[in-house]
Structure formats: C-alpha cells, structure tokens
Amino acid sequence: QKEVEQNSGPLSVPEGAIASLNCTYSDRGSQSFFWYRQYSGKSPELIMSIYSNGDKEDGRFTAQLNKASQYVSLLIRDSQPSDSATYLCAPRTRWGKLQFGAGTQVVVTP
Amino acid sequence: DGGITQSPKYLFRKEGQNVTLSCEQNLNHDAMYWYRQDPGQGLRLIYYSQIVNDFQKGDIAEGYSVSREKKESFPLTVTSAQKNPTAFYLCASSIEESYSYNEQFFGPGTRLTVL
C-alpha cells in the first residue's frame, strides 16, 4: 500500500463543472495537509492547506478533511482551462516530513 | 521580490561527473529541502536542513551531498555514485521544519539529464 494514494487520472472535466480529487494517506499521525498544483514542466505551487476536520474554502477551491477515514479531498468549482494541471496531495507525517502522492492530472475541456 | 531561485534551469551531466545545483532563498526561512521528481511519481525527499551548518538525510540520500553554510543557500551535489540521476530537482523552503503548520514553497526546479 502506498503511503499517499491518488487517482492518477486524467480526470476530464467540462468547463464550468466541479472537479473532485481524492487522496488517502496511511499515517494516522498526520495533522496538516497540503494541496499543490503543478503545471507541466513547472514546480509545484501551494494552493490549499487544511488542518482540522471539515471543509475549508478559498475562492473556487474547497478542501475537505476526514482524519478518522484518513481521507482528504479537493473540489474545484467552476473549472477553467487554466485549472488543467496535476494536483499533488501532501500530508505532513508525524515525523514532520511532507509525503507526496503521485498526483491527479486534471484536464478541463471547453 | 521574495522567493526561491534555482540554477541552472537545465543541466547535462556526463558519466562519472559530479554536478552542483544551486538553491537560494530570500524569504528568511530556516528550513530548506531538496526533492527529486521522476515522471509519474511523487516528490521524494533527498536532504533537508533545519538550521545553518546542520542537515539530515531524506529517503533517497545515496549519491547526493549538501551543505548549509549560509541561511540563504542550500546547494545539492549529484555525485558520480548516483547511478540514475536524470530527474527534475526541486528545492523548497519553510519557516521552520518543526512548525506543525509548516508550508513549503518551491523554487522553479532544475532539470538534470545524463548524457
């Protein structure tokens, strides 16, 4: 079992629709969780962080966390072509290190 | 502008050659990190440093070396002992490594290719 699992995609989303990305993690001691967006050939960019169970909204992005289920998700509302990228889930483990998933590729189609 | 710079953007290495990747930050961050990214894989931690003159091995440190003589700088040397060095190398920094809500920010990366 991978320490951080994400669907690799590609996740094809019509423009204006909601993209739903999922992430499960193995370290029950993880307390902080981060979502990064990575455009092809570029470095990761931090877009969301979440520390408590429940939802956190920032603009068109909503992160959802359920520590009991070891599950974190990212919703992208009103998807735009500029949202086409790979999204990396990164829990911070109990040992203080970020553990990255392989990422989910999102493709927003006009 | 505050940020993290990496150089060069592209680097080519011959067999048996050591090469050094530069990473500089002016964010006044204490902690710095080096990651490696291979196609279709997540980032893997090579080395990290919490403070000047101190650094620790990450998950894949073999074949790499680092130094932290200044707070702003954390260069990575890819030695000839690293048998498969072709990858995208990313440097990151954060306020301090032990902070629970530690957010890491990345530089633009260096793409290393072995000839």
Short mmCIF file of C-alpha atoms in Angstrom, two decimals, chain B residues 18-98:
data_model
loop_
_atom_site.label_atom_id
_atom_site.label_comp_id
_atom_site.label_asym_id
_atom_site.label_seq_id
_atom_site.Cartn_x
_atom_site.Cartn_y
_atom_site.Cartn_z
CA ASN B 18 29.83 15.49 -10.21
CA VAL B 19 27.48 18.43 -10.67
CA THR B 20 26.17 21.02 -8.23
CA LEU B 21 22.67 22.50 -8.27
CA SER B 22 22.18 25.90 -6.70
CA CYS B 23 19.30 26.93 -4.44
CA GLU B 24 18.97 30.39 -2.89
CA GLN B 25 16.10 31.91 -0.89
CA ASN B 26 15.49 35.41 0.45
CA LEU B 27 12.39 34.53 2.48
CA ASN B 28 14.35 34.34 5.73
CA HIS B 29 13.22 30.73 6.10
CA ASP B 30 15.12 28.47 8.47
CA ALA B 31 14.35 25.16 6.77
CA MET B 32 15.32 24.10 3.28
CA TYR B 33 14.71 20.89 1.34
CA TRP B 34 15.75 19.06 -1.79
CA TYR B 35 13.35 16.79 -3.63
CA ARG B 36 13.61 14.68 -6.71
CA GLN B 37 10.68 14.11 -9.10
CA ASP B 38 10.58 11.36 -11.70
CA PRO B 39 7.84 11.12 -14.35
CA GLY B 40 4.55 9.88 -12.92
CA GLN B 41 5.89 9.78 -9.38
CA GLY B 42 5.53 11.91 -6.31
CA LEU B 43 8.31 14.06 -4.93
CA ARG B 44 10.91 12.18 -2.91
CA LEU B 45 12.98 13.87 -0.21
CA ILE B 46 16.75 13.81 -0.71
CA TYR B 47 18.08 16.04 2.09
CA TYR B 48 16.76 18.71 4.40
CA SER B 49 18.24 21.32 6.69
CA GLN B 50 16.60 22.91 9.69
CA ILE B 51 19.39 25.34 10.50
CA VAL B 52 22.73 26.57 9.24
CA ASN B 53 25.55 24.01 9.43
CA ASP B 54 23.11 21.15 10.02
CA PHE B 55 21.33 18.82 7.60
CA GLN B 56 19.74 15.37 7.58
CA LYS B 57 19.28 12.63 5.03
CA GLY B 58 15.90 12.12 3.50
CA ASP B 59 14.52 8.99 1.91
CA ILE B 60 16.90 8.82 -1.06
CA ALA B 61 20.17 10.48 0.01
CA GLU B 62 22.57 7.95 -1.52
CA GLY B 63 24.68 9.52 -4.26
CA TYR B 64 23.92 13.08 -3.16
CA SER B 65 25.59 15.58 -0.83
CA VAL B 66 24.63 19.00 0.51
CA SER B 67 25.98 21.88 2.56
CA ARG B 68 24.34 24.69 4.52
CA GLU B 69 26.95 27.32 5.22
CA LYS B 70 24.52 30.22 4.90
CA LYS B 71 20.86 30.52 5.79
CA GLU B 72 20.02 31.62 2.26
CA SER B 73 21.81 28.85 0.39
CA PHE B 74 21.45 25.06 0.20
CA PRO B 75 23.39 23.62 -2.77
CA LEU B 76 22.98 20.00 -3.83
CA THR B 77 25.79 17.98 -5.39
CA VAL B 78 24.87 14.99 -7.51
CA THR B 79 27.87 12.70 -7.35
CA SER B 80 29.02 10.01 -9.74
CA ALA B 81 27.76 7.49 -7.18
CA GLN B 82 24.18 8.38 -8.12
CA LYS B 83 23.53 5.85 -10.87
CA ASN B 84 20.26 7.23 -12.19
CA PRO B 85 20.37 11.00 -11.72
CA THR B 86 18.16 12.06 -14.63
CA ALA B 87 15.22 13.80 -12.95
CA PHE B 88 13.60 17.10 -12.05
CA TYR B 89 15.19 18.52 -8.88
CA LEU B 90 13.18 20.83 -6.67
CA CYS B 91 14.34 22.98 -3.80
CA ALA B 92 11.86 24.15 -1.18
CA SER B 93 11.90 26.19 1.99
CA SER B 94 9.68 26.74 5.02
CA ILE B 95 9.67 28.98 8.07
CA GLU B 96 10.93 26.21 10.31
CA GLU B 97 10.87 22.46 9.96
CA SER B 98 9.30 21.69 13.31
#
